[in-house]
Every structure is written in C-alpha cells, then in structure tokens.
C-alpha cells in the first residue's frame, strides 16, 4: 500500500507535465518504467540510465498520446524518475501499523541509483530496490517466499508433460528470479557499506536465513530438474536410434530442451554464486555492525538547533572563526604551513572582474574595512605608476618630480587618490630606493605571479595590472629615478577624506626621472 | 617494523591524503587495530589536535575545529570566494555549506540522512525561503520574536541582492551556490552531477557526518565556538 501510495499520491507534482496526460495514464506509464528498470537490472550487461529510460518512453508513449512532443520525453523521464520515484531525493515515509508495537514509519524507496565515474563525467544508473521488486511481484500475486518453489514445480510439470515451449519461458523465469536474488544481495552489501543505519536487522535475517535456506534446498531441486532434462534428451536419442530419424516435432523438442538445459545450468551456476556470497555478506555485515556499535550508542545532536540557529544569530566576533565549523570535514592541508612554495605564491589572485549585482549598500564588518583599505591602497598605487608611465611616454625625455606633481594636481580625483596617507611621497621614495623600473627586463622575465595583499608598493603587481590594459606600456622601456642635486619640492597640501580635512606640509627631493623609450 | 614506525606511516598517509582505505592500504588499516600503534597515534592526536575517525572501511584524519595548523582558516575561506571577498562573503559561504549539510543530514529519524541528492534549484529555493525569513523580521512583518543577528540580516540582504541566474556569472545565486559546491567538491565531500544541477554526497561525507560530525559529543565544542570559548585558539 505504501509503495502504491508513493506513486498514486505522489508529491512534487509538476502540473505542466501531469496535464499532458489523461487520468490514470501517467500511473500506467510509471509502472511500465518500473518494469523496464527491473528488466534492465536483471539483464547482465545492460545498464539503466536516464537515456535508456527516455528511449523506452519514446516507444510506449504513442500508445497514450500519439502527438506527444519528442522534446518532452527527456523531461518526462526526469520527472518520473527524480520527482516521483525518487521523491526529489528526499526520503519518503509511510506509517505502518504493527499491532502491539504501534504505528511506525517505513521508508519507501522503489528505485535506487548508483553514481559511476566515466570518461564523460559522472553517470547515474538506476535499479529496482527490494521494495520495487516486491511491488511488481506482488501485483503479479506471487509471494516471494514461495514463488521460487512454485516456478520450479511448474517447470517440472511442464517437462513431465513434454510441454517444452512453455518450459523454456518457465526456466527463463527461474533464471531471472535467481538474478534478482543476486541483485538483492549486492544492493544489500552496498547499503551496508554506505550507511549501516539504513539496514534493518530483520531485513538481514530475512535475507540470510530464509532466502538462503530456500536456495540451498532449491539448489538440490534444480539439480534434479537438470537430471530430468538429461533424461528427456536421452529418451529423444533413443527414439532417434530406434526410428532412424526424428520428425519435425521431435527436432523442435530437442532444440527446446537444449535451451531449457542452458537456462537450468545458468540458474544452478548463479545459485551456487549466491550461496557462496552469503559468507562474504555475513562477514561484511558483522564488521559493519561492530564498527558502528560504538556510534549507535552515541546520540546525534539537533543540527538546526546547534548549528543553523546560532549561525543565524552570530555576532561579529564569531564570524572570523566560522572556518572552525568546516575544519572537521576538510582535508588536512599541511602544505600551506610546511612548504616553501607559499612564500613565492601570489597572495591574491588576479581578480576575475564581474559586474557586481546592483543591490543594497552593505555595511562592512571591522575586518572588511581593513580589507577594503588595502584594496584602495593597491588601486591608488596602480594608478600612480600608470600616471608616471603615461607622463614618461608622452614626454619621451627626462623630467622632474615637481613636473609630475603638477601633472597629478591637474588630474583631480587621481591626485586625491594618490596623496591620501602620503602614498605618493612614500612610493616615490621607494622607487628612488629601487633606482629604476626596467620594463623591458620585467616583460622578459615576469610570470603571472602577482603578490599584493599587504598594501605596500609592489611594482610587479602594478606593472602586471597596467600591462593587462596597455600591453605596450605607453612605449616606455625604462625609467630611472635619480637625485642629481639638492633641489627640493615644497608644498602645503590639503585633501578631504571621509568627511575630514587633512593638511600636510610637504618637503621632498625634486627627483630627476629619466626615461628610455622603446 | 616497530609500532612507532607503523604509527608514523599511518600518520604520513593520513596527512598526505586525509584518509586511509582498507582496499588500497589493507595492511596499514589492520595495523591500526593494534593496541600499541593506536596508543602512539592517540598521543599524536592529542598533541597535534586532530582525531582519527574510523568509519566502515576507511580511516580519516580530522583536524580539531580550532586547528589552524592542519586545517582551513578564515583567510582560505575568503580567498575561495574571491581575492577581494569580504568577511561577509565568507560568512554567506559558510552558511550555505551548513545549510547543505542540514538539508542532507538534518533528519531526526534513526538515520539522520534524509535525502539522496539535492537539486541546485531546490537549494536555491530553500535558501530564498530561509534567508527571506530574516528579511521579514527586519521589516517587522514576521510577528516572531527576534531570532536573527544583524550580520545574518546582512547576508540575507547580500543573498537577496544577487540575481537568480546568469550564464557563467559567479555572483548570481546559482553562481554562489556552485562556487560553494566546488569547495566541497575539492575536499571530496560532494559531487556535482547532471551538468551541475544536482548535488550528491560522497562516501567520505557520509562517513564523517555519521561517524563524527553529528555526534552529540561535539555539542560542547560547537557551543564554545559560538559563545567565543574557542577564541583563544582562533587564527583569523
């Protein structure tokens, strides 16, 4: 009932999709898809993917809806598999009354999927779960526990009555059933390995004790059936010897017996495998139970209450520590502490600039303000070096710092940007200290490593940024900063920053800036 | 080989890959069960502030929450978002990670894992809803008592200011989710499948969540983090 409910009273209804079908049609299609998945699951070498389900739908949909648009087949397959049969990935429970114990929820899962790493990325394959098989077989009114015996009895009777044609399909049924058992076991093993909580001890006991007891018994019976087949073949041979030849009817019987024998041998082989697999299943289950025993005793906290809600109330002082929530899940990273490489690493990536979405003005946290200030300084330094190159490129010959200073003053915002925090003067002293900016040498030797997270003048970073927008570097090959005499530049400087006015008296050497042009 | 050597070999493997699998390193995996080896490793765990989590057929090295030597720190998190990312961006990233974990493992049944996969579109809707509640409170329309911090309202605004989707844009809602997922993917915690439309947990995430992260023995540590008790060890 729970399984049927999960299909008929499905959640996640997509009405656009549902409206394409008349009442009951989609339910029929879903069951057909389940049968298709079962057949694919039971066949040895075929996998059930979303593509194969779409192809299957293409074959059957015309029976319901002759004009169904082909482009909707894939979305329909995804709707049936992901939204309905997998319930959008969410677990679906149904209350089941166990008399004496009360109502308890059981999880309904008719299909399961596996992720495979393939050349073209990840592929998801689908297979029927035990509940899925249960649903399909019970709708055929076949009880799982006794079905094997019934099918076997039918086969025996058919062989006795020499109804080989029916016996072929009967023996194929048996082979399919044993494959289903093998699938059950491999799914069960997978389930144990993935998550021991999903496994019910009763499920294990049922699978191991009842199924295997049945199988061992049936293994003997199947051998008897094989003997019956051998006997039938012998009878045919005797008949052939007595008559000299076989009529058409008997030749057909011989062909049919050969097929039955192959099916029976396959079934016996598979039975043998299943019986052998029991031991590995028992071993794995035992180990997993042992491993998880300690944890079963431990309780699980309420994730929402302990993590999400505090995270939503989190104060400014806690935010820089939030990485601690991730630490227990992330790979340990010793490299950053032990390796020498980080010393040479760029400390900030070249930004992948994107348009910032227009949105609310955001207040910054304390640490953000520091971060933004460093960014502002970096931008100002790039602008300063760029202005120096522009002037050098346009003059093409030597000039004094006082000329450059006058040029900057004429640039309005740029001047305010570079004089804040005395950046212009500190940077000139740094450049004088470096003596020269050898652009040609830099262009030959630089790689993409750019370090600039501290706010200090980093020529490499500035040149890199400038080159990005101006590959010819304004035609300048080298700039040298010299102090040929004791000439000074003196100025009273004032600028406003964040509603405050700053005044400075500046006295600095009037450097000579020599320019080499390409 | 002495127990010390074995313990060091196990430690080296764990440090290198973060985990040691029974399938590929069967001998070392079994050696871990030896009492002496375990006791040496226990000393390392204590001194170097990490825990070895044993789950199904794998051992994992898990740095203690505040272990900045072996683990991740705030700067790494922020730089993952962008070189010019603000603390607010890393807060949002962390919230999205925790929200993903909540949607997968927030179940109150015997098995806390409550879903097999999560669609990116569904996650975006759920985030809209959850962060939208904070905005409602700010507008005074929720009728609920105040439950959100001012900083959380800022990340709700940040989220709300993002556009839903735009091809290859990192700063949209989908782009922000995918960027977060890539971080988790890099640490082998999730897989993005179906053309980046679906999030699936790896076995490693299942193992770590079910065998360690969700254990109520960690509650004190988590509470200390939010109450500032772990501040002494914090590395910003």
mmCIF file of N, CA, C and O in Angstrom, chain A residues 2 16 31 139 180 220 251 333 347 405 444:
data_model
loop_
_atom_site.group_PDB
_atom_site.id
_atom_site.type_symbol
_atom_site.label_atom_id
_atom_site.label_comp_id
_atom_site.label_asym_id
_atom_site.label_seq_id
_atom_site.Cartn_x
_atom_site.Cartn_y
_atom_site.Cartn_z
ATOM 1 N N UNK A 2 1.929 1.192 0.839
ATOM 2 C CA UNK A 2 2.830 2.344 0.934
ATOM 3 C C UNK A 2 3.497 2.611 -0.415
ATOM 4 O O UNK A 2 3.663 3.762 -0.820
ATOM 5 N N UNK A 16 2.327 21.011 -15.104
ATOM 6 C CA UNK A 16 2.507 21.167 -16.553
ATOM 7 C C UNK A 16 2.678 19.806 -17.210
ATOM 8 O O UNK A 16 2.179 19.550 -18.301
ATOM 9 N N UNK A 31 4.407 2.655 -13.905
ATOM 10 C CA UNK A 31 4.585 1.214 -13.677
ATOM 11 C C UNK A 31 5.373 0.571 -14.813
ATOM 12 O O UNK A 31 6.204 -0.300 -14.581
ATOM 13 N N UNK A 139 2.107 -7.513 -7.362
ATOM 14 C CA UNK A 139 0.998 -7.172 -8.257
ATOM 15 C C UNK A 139 0.719 -8.349 -9.198
ATOM 16 O O UNK A 139 -0.343 -8.453 -9.765
ATOM 17 N N UNK A 180 17.637 -11.884 -9.658
ATOM 18 C CA UNK A 180 17.072 -10.872 -8.767
ATOM 19 C C UNK A 180 17.645 -11.045 -7.358
ATOM 20 O O UNK A 180 17.986 -10.087 -6.680
ATOM 21 N N UNK A 220 19.402 -28.143 -4.690
ATOM 22 C CA UNK A 220 19.260 -29.590 -4.860
ATOM 23 C C UNK A 220 18.173 -29.906 -5.874
ATOM 24 O O UNK A 220 18.363 -30.715 -6.796
ATOM 25 N N UNK A 251 12.415 -32.800 -33.513
ATOM 26 C CA UNK A 251 13.593 -31.926 -33.660
ATOM 27 C C UNK A 251 13.383 -30.628 -32.888
ATOM 28 O O UNK A 251 14.279 -30.103 -32.243
ATOM 29 N N UNK A 333 45.582 20.289 5.488
ATOM 30 C CA UNK A 333 46.427 20.935 4.482
ATOM 31 C C UNK A 333 47.704 21.415 5.146
ATOM 32 O O UNK A 333 47.772 22.515 5.665
ATOM 33 N N UNK A 347 49.803 36.248 -3.399
ATOM 34 C CA UNK A 347 48.948 36.228 -2.212
ATOM 35 C C UNK A 347 47.521 36.590 -2.524
ATOM 36 O O UNK A 347 46.643 36.516 -1.693
ATOM 37 N N UNK A 405 54.338 66.110 -10.242
ATOM 38 C CA UNK A 405 53.438 66.512 -9.155
ATOM 39 C C UNK A 405 52.377 67.480 -9.703
ATOM 40 O O UNK A 405 51.174 67.346 -9.422
ATOM 41 N N UNK A 444 60.385 40.493 -20.066
ATOM 42 C CA UNK A 444 61.032 39.231 -20.447
ATOM 43 C C UNK A 444 60.920 38.200 -19.333
ATOM 44 O O UNK A 444 60.773 37.013 -19.574
#
